[in-house]
Amino acid sequence: ATLRLIIDNLCNEGQVNAALSLFQEMIDRGFKPKIVTYKKLIHGLCIFGQCKTALTLFEEMLEKSISVDVRTFNVLVDALCKDQRTDEAFQLFELMLQQGKKPDVITYNTLIHGLCMSDQLNNAIKLFENMISLGVLPNADTYSSLIDAICKKGMVEHGEELLETVITKGAKPNIYTHNALIEGYCLQGKLERAARVFDTMVGRGHEPDIFSYTILINGYCKAKRLDDAVHLLKIMNSTGLKPDTLTYNSLIDGLHKDGRVFAAQELFKDMQDCGQSPN
RNA sequence: CCGAUCAUGCCGGA
């Protein structure tokens, strides 16, 4: 029990390797590891990019016919997706089904996002339809991932359409969903539309976050509407929301490319006065 | 019952 506690804590502190060797020692001494210990280790390993070792542990669990829960499957599926190994993620997904585990909304979200990230939007949409037909209700995360991918492909209108559709079905878009749309319009240079989504979001009761502002500010910068960008920064400041390095980077870059070198330098000073260090 | 299981922003390089 003591060893187990130590391993748990090491995982939480990011010392997975230490945890792993303790785990080995535990087995060598003839202790039987608890299932939670496996789970913690797999999770810890995935977070710190040691997907391979995590999979080894996972296989060990299978060999010992320890039942792997949905949550642990999800952790592994996510790690594989983040590693651009969607094929293997889907193999795990299949395995999950074989083991009689029901993939939940998080499993689907993870896979959908993985597909979007590996430029397989069509497959993502198929999976989305699939989950619905299997009775797994998509949530705001699901829509956000999809809408974001659609917008990044330059199809904001489709993104907004999808949003309208799901709203009529009773889904509630959240700040991620709106931010995705705002970015979509910015990418198309449709700043008025972007600003409108921003306002709609506020109207729906979602306070814009640092992402919302940075996305829109960046949009104005890219559209060479530097005055609007600077104005929005002022508004942002007045709400008490602190622009971070990325927000300033957008503006400084925009000002530079617009030949407003002096203003850029001023802003660079402001940024440091506000405690944001350049990256 | 509990647990860091999923989603959004800048520039540049190759």
PDB file of N, CA and C in Angstrom, chain A residues 153-202:
ATOM      1  N   LYS A 153     -10.619  24.860 -42.595  1.00  0.00           N
ATOM      2  CA  LYS A 153     -10.546  24.487 -44.000  1.00  0.00           C
ATOM      3  C   LYS A 153     -11.149  25.578 -44.879  1.00  0.00           C
ATOM      4  N   GLY A 154     -11.565  26.657 -44.242  1.00  0.00           N
ATOM      5  CA  GLY A 154     -12.098  27.779 -45.009  1.00  0.00           C
ATOM      6  C   GLY A 154     -13.577  27.692 -45.286  1.00  0.00           C
ATOM      7  N   MET A 155     -14.265  26.807 -44.575  1.00  0.00           N
ATOM      8  CA  MET A 155     -15.701  26.639 -44.835  1.00  0.00           C
ATOM      9  C   MET A 155     -16.542  27.133 -43.668  1.00  0.00           C
ATOM     10  N   VAL A 156     -16.296  28.389 -43.296  1.00  0.00           N
ATOM     11  CA  VAL A 156     -17.033  28.927 -42.138  1.00  0.00           C
ATOM     12  C   VAL A 156     -18.519  28.789 -42.269  1.00  0.00           C
ATOM     13  N   GLU A 157     -19.011  29.018 -43.469  1.00  0.00           N
ATOM     14  CA  GLU A 157     -20.461  28.990 -43.642  1.00  0.00           C
ATOM     15  C   GLU A 157     -21.000  27.614 -43.231  1.00  0.00           C
ATOM     16  N   HIS A 158     -20.305  26.581 -43.655  1.00  0.00           N
ATOM     17  CA  HIS A 158     -20.720  25.240 -43.249  1.00  0.00           C
ATOM     18  C   HIS A 158     -20.630  25.085 -41.731  1.00  0.00           C
ATOM     19  N   GLY A 159     -19.602  25.669 -41.173  1.00  0.00           N
ATOM     20  CA  GLY A 159     -19.432  25.606 -39.726  1.00  0.00           C
ATOM     21  C   GLY A 159     -20.610  26.248 -39.026  1.00  0.00           C
ATOM     22  N   GLU A 160     -20.978  27.421 -39.510  1.00  0.00           N
ATOM     23  CA  GLU A 160     -22.095  28.123 -38.877  1.00  0.00           C
ATOM     24  C   GLU A 160     -23.401  27.361 -39.084  1.00  0.00           C
ATOM     25  N   GLU A 161     -23.530  26.782 -40.265  1.00  0.00           N
ATOM     26  CA  GLU A 161     -24.702  25.964 -40.564  1.00  0.00           C
ATOM     27  C   GLU A 161     -24.833  24.823 -39.558  1.00  0.00           C
ATOM     28  N   LEU A 162     -23.699  24.136 -39.389  1.00  0.00           N
ATOM     29  CA  LEU A 162     -23.691  23.013 -38.453  1.00  0.00           C
ATOM     30  C   LEU A 162     -24.100  23.489 -37.064  1.00  0.00           C
ATOM     31  N   LEU A 163     -23.567  24.625 -36.689  1.00  0.00           N
ATOM     32  CA  LEU A 163     -23.906  25.160 -35.376  1.00  0.00           C
ATOM     33  C   LEU A 163     -25.406  25.430 -35.260  1.00  0.00           C
ATOM     34  N   GLU A 164     -25.960  26.053 -36.304  1.00  0.00           N
ATOM     35  CA  GLU A 164     -27.396  26.338 -36.273  1.00  0.00           C
ATOM     36  C   GLU A 164     -28.190  25.045 -36.132  1.00  0.00           C
ATOM     37  N   THR A 165     -27.781  24.047 -36.911  1.00  0.00           N
ATOM     38  CA  THR A 165     -28.481  22.772 -36.863  1.00  0.00           C
ATOM     39  C   THR A 165     -28.480  22.185 -35.460  1.00  0.00           C
ATOM     40  N   VAL A 166     -27.313  22.160 -34.866  1.00  0.00           N
ATOM     41  CA  VAL A 166     -27.258  21.513 -33.559  1.00  0.00           C
ATOM     42  C   VAL A 166     -27.955  22.332 -32.483  1.00  0.00           C
ATOM     43  N   ILE A 167     -27.977  23.654 -32.683  1.00  0.00           N
ATOM     44  CA  ILE A 167     -28.693  24.491 -31.709  1.00  0.00           C
ATOM     45  C   ILE A 167     -30.176  24.162 -31.735  1.00  0.00           C
ATOM     46  N   THR A 168     -30.707  23.988 -32.963  1.00  0.00           N
ATOM     47  CA  THR A 168     -32.132  23.662 -33.047  1.00  0.00           C
ATOM     48  C   THR A 168     -32.407  22.294 -32.426  1.00  0.00           C
ATOM     49  N   LYS A 169     -31.351  21.454 -32.367  1.00  0.00           N
ATOM     50  CA  LYS A 169     -31.543  20.151 -31.728  1.00  0.00           C
ATOM     51  C   LYS A 169     -31.347  20.234 -30.225  1.00  0.00           C
ATOM     52  N   GLY A 170     -31.118  21.439 -29.758  1.00  0.00           N
ATOM     53  CA  GLY A 170     -31.040  21.609 -28.311  1.00  0.00           C
ATOM     54  C   GLY A 170     -29.639  21.656 -27.732  1.00  0.00           C
ATOM     55  N   ALA A 171     -28.638  21.632 -28.603  1.00  0.00           N
ATOM     56  CA  ALA A 171     -27.272  21.675 -28.076  1.00  0.00           C
ATOM     57  C   ALA A 171     -26.884  23.103 -27.734  1.00  0.00           C
ATOM     58  N   LYS A 172     -26.020  23.234 -26.781  1.00  0.00           N
ATOM     59  CA  LYS A 172     -25.583  24.551 -26.372  1.00  0.00           C
ATOM     60  C   LYS A 172     -24.119  24.764 -26.777  1.00  0.00           C
ATOM     61  N   PRO A 173     -23.911  25.730 -27.673  1.00  0.00           N
ATOM     62  CA  PRO A 173     -22.530  26.032 -28.029  1.00  0.00           C
ATOM     63  C   PRO A 173     -21.845  26.696 -26.840  1.00  0.00           C
ATOM     64  N   ASN A 174     -20.569  26.486 -26.719  1.00  0.00           N
ATOM     65  CA  ASN A 174     -19.865  27.146 -25.633  1.00  0.00           C
ATOM     66  C   ASN A 174     -18.822  28.103 -26.211  1.00  0.00           C
ATOM     67  N   ILE A 175     -17.936  28.535 -25.386  1.00  0.00           N
ATOM     68  CA  ILE A 175     -16.977  29.536 -25.830  1.00  0.00           C
ATOM     69  C   ILE A 175     -16.017  28.988 -26.889  1.00  0.00           C
ATOM     70  N   TYR A 176     -15.690  27.723 -26.793  1.00  0.00           N
ATOM     71  CA  TYR A 176     -14.804  27.099 -27.791  1.00  0.00           C
ATOM     72  C   TYR A 176     -15.467  27.128 -29.168  1.00  0.00           C
ATOM     73  N   THR A 177     -16.752  26.796 -29.169  1.00  0.00           N
ATOM     74  CA  THR A 177     -17.487  26.763 -30.425  1.00  0.00           C
ATOM     75  C   THR A 177     -17.484  28.138 -31.076  1.00  0.00           C
ATOM     76  N   HIS A 178     -17.792  29.141 -30.284  1.00  0.00           N
ATOM     77  CA  HIS A 178     -17.822  30.496 -30.825  1.00  0.00           C
ATOM     78  C   HIS A 178     -16.440  30.946 -31.273  1.00  0.00           C
ATOM     79  N   ASN A 179     -15.450  30.661 -30.488  1.00  0.00           N
ATOM     80  CA  ASN A 179     -14.094  31.064 -30.873  1.00  0.00           C
ATOM     81  C   ASN A 179     -13.697  30.447 -32.210  1.00  0.00           C
ATOM     82  N   ALA A 180     -14.104  29.208 -32.402  1.00  0.00           N
ATOM     83  CA  ALA A 180     -13.790  28.542 -33.669  1.00  0.00           C
ATOM     84  C   ALA A 180     -14.421  29.296 -34.834  1.00  0.00           C
ATOM     85  N   LEU A 181     -15.667  29.697 -34.645  1.00  0.00           N
ATOM     86  CA  LEU A 181     -16.362  30.436 -35.708  1.00  0.00           C
ATOM     87  C   LEU A 181     -15.751  31.813 -35.937  1.00  0.00           C
ATOM     88  N   ILE A 182     -15.428  32.472 -34.861  1.00  0.00           N
ATOM     89  CA  ILE A 182     -14.795  33.790 -34.985  1.00  0.00           C
ATOM     90  C   ILE A 182     -13.520  33.649 -35.817  1.00  0.00           C
ATOM     91  N   GLU A 183     -12.745  32.643 -35.500  1.00  0.00           N
ATOM     92  CA  GLU A 183     -11.513  32.438 -36.254  1.00  0.00           C
ATOM     93  C   GLU A 183     -11.816  32.131 -37.715  1.00  0.00           C
ATOM     94  N   GLY A 184     -12.856  31.328 -37.930  1.00  0.00           N
ATOM     95  CA  GLY A 184     -13.224  30.977 -39.292  1.00  0.00           C
ATOM     96  C   GLY A 184     -13.490  32.213 -40.135  1.00  0.00           C
ATOM     97  N   TYR A 185     -14.256  33.143 -39.588  1.00  0.00           N
ATOM     98  CA  TYR A 185     -14.545  34.368 -40.331  1.00  0.00           C
ATOM     99  C   TYR A 185     -13.295  35.217 -40.494  1.00  0.00           C
ATOM    100  N   CYS A 186     -12.471  35.249 -39.489  1.00  0.00           N
ATOM    101  CA  CYS A 186     -11.222  36.012 -39.608  1.00  0.00           C
ATOM    102  C   CYS A 186     -10.379  35.456 -40.751  1.00  0.00           C
ATOM    103  N   LEU A 187     -10.303  34.150 -40.832  1.00  0.00           N
ATOM    104  CA  LEU A 187      -9.486  33.527 -41.876  1.00  0.00           C
ATOM    105  C   LEU A 187      -9.978  33.891 -43.268  1.00  0.00           C
ATOM    106  N   GLN A 188     -11.283  34.168 -43.360  1.00  0.00           N
ATOM    107  CA  GLN A 188     -11.851  34.563 -44.647  1.00  0.00           C
ATOM    108  C   GLN A 188     -11.802  36.074 -44.849  1.00  0.00           C
ATOM    109  N   GLY A 189     -11.248  36.756 -43.870  1.00  0.00           N
ATOM    110  CA  GLY A 189     -11.196  38.207 -43.947  1.00  0.00           C
ATOM    111  C   GLY A 189     -12.544  38.876 -43.726  1.00  0.00           C
ATOM    112  N   LYS A 190     -13.506  38.092 -43.196  1.00  0.00           N
ATOM    113  CA  LYS A 190     -14.831  38.669 -42.959  1.00  0.00           C
ATOM    114  C   LYS A 190     -14.925  39.139 -41.518  1.00  0.00           C
ATOM    115  N   LEU A 191     -14.312  40.268 -41.279  1.00  0.00           N
ATOM    116  CA  LEU A 191     -14.176  40.753 -39.917  1.00  0.00           C
ATOM    117  C   LEU A 191     -15.491  41.187 -39.292  1.00  0.00           C
ATOM    118  N   GLU A 192     -16.391  41.693 -40.149  1.00  0.00           N
ATOM    119  CA  GLU A 192     -17.677  42.129 -39.596  1.00  0.00           C
ATOM    120  C   GLU A 192     -18.443  40.916 -39.068  1.00  0.00           C
ATOM    121  N   ARG A 193     -18.381  39.851 -39.851  1.00  0.00           N
ATOM    122  CA  ARG A 193     -19.054  38.631 -39.412  1.00  0.00           C
ATOM    123  C   ARG A 193     -18.419  38.086 -38.141  1.00  0.00           C
ATOM    124  N   ALA A 194     -17.100  38.126 -38.127  1.00  0.00           N
ATOM    125  CA  ALA A 194     -16.384  37.649 -36.944  1.00  0.00           C
ATOM    126  C   ALA A 194     -16.814  38.424 -35.710  1.00  0.00           C
ATOM    127  N   ALA A 195     -16.858  39.752 -35.867  1.00  0.00           N
ATOM    128  CA  ALA A 195     -17.249  40.594 -34.741  1.00  0.00           C
ATOM    129  C   ALA A 195     -18.685  40.303 -34.328  1.00  0.00           C
ATOM    130  N   ARG A 196     -19.502  39.957 -35.311  1.00  0.00           N
ATOM    131  CA  ARG A 196     -20.889  39.667 -34.989  1.00  0.00           C
ATOM    132  C   ARG A 196     -21.007  38.389 -34.152  1.00  0.00           C
ATOM    133  N   VAL A 197     -20.217  37.374 -34.529  1.00  0.00           N
ATOM    134  CA  VAL A 197     -20.230  36.139 -33.729  1.00  0.00           C
ATOM    135  C   VAL A 197     -19.770  36.445 -32.305  1.00  0.00           C
ATOM    136  N   PHE A 198     -18.764  37.298 -32.230  1.00  0.00           N
ATOM    137  CA  PHE A 198     -18.251  37.713 -30.925  1.00  0.00           C
ATOM    138  C   PHE A 198     -19.387  38.294 -30.077  1.00  0.00           C
ATOM    139  N   ASP A 199     -20.175  39.190 -30.699  1.00  0.00           N
ATOM    140  CA  ASP A 199     -21.291  39.805 -29.976  1.00  0.00           C
ATOM    141  C   ASP A 199     -22.388  38.802 -29.654  1.00  0.00           C
ATOM    142  N   THR A 200     -22.663  37.932 -30.615  1.00  0.00           N
ATOM    143  CA  THR A 200     -23.675  36.899 -30.377  1.00  0.00           C
ATOM    144  C   THR A 200     -23.303  36.057 -29.164  1.00  0.00           C
ATOM    145  N   MET A 201     -22.030  35.738 -29.105  1.00  0.00           N
ATOM    146  CA  MET A 201     -21.540  34.939 -27.991  1.00  0.00           C
ATOM    147  C   MET A 201     -21.814  35.640 -26.665  1.00  0.00           C
ATOM    148  N   VAL A 202     -21.488  36.917 -26.635  1.00  0.00           N
ATOM    149  CA  VAL A 202     -21.740  37.691 -25.414  1.00  0.00           C
ATOM    150  C   VAL A 202     -23.233  37.684 -25.097  1.00  0.00           C
TER     151      VAL A 202
END
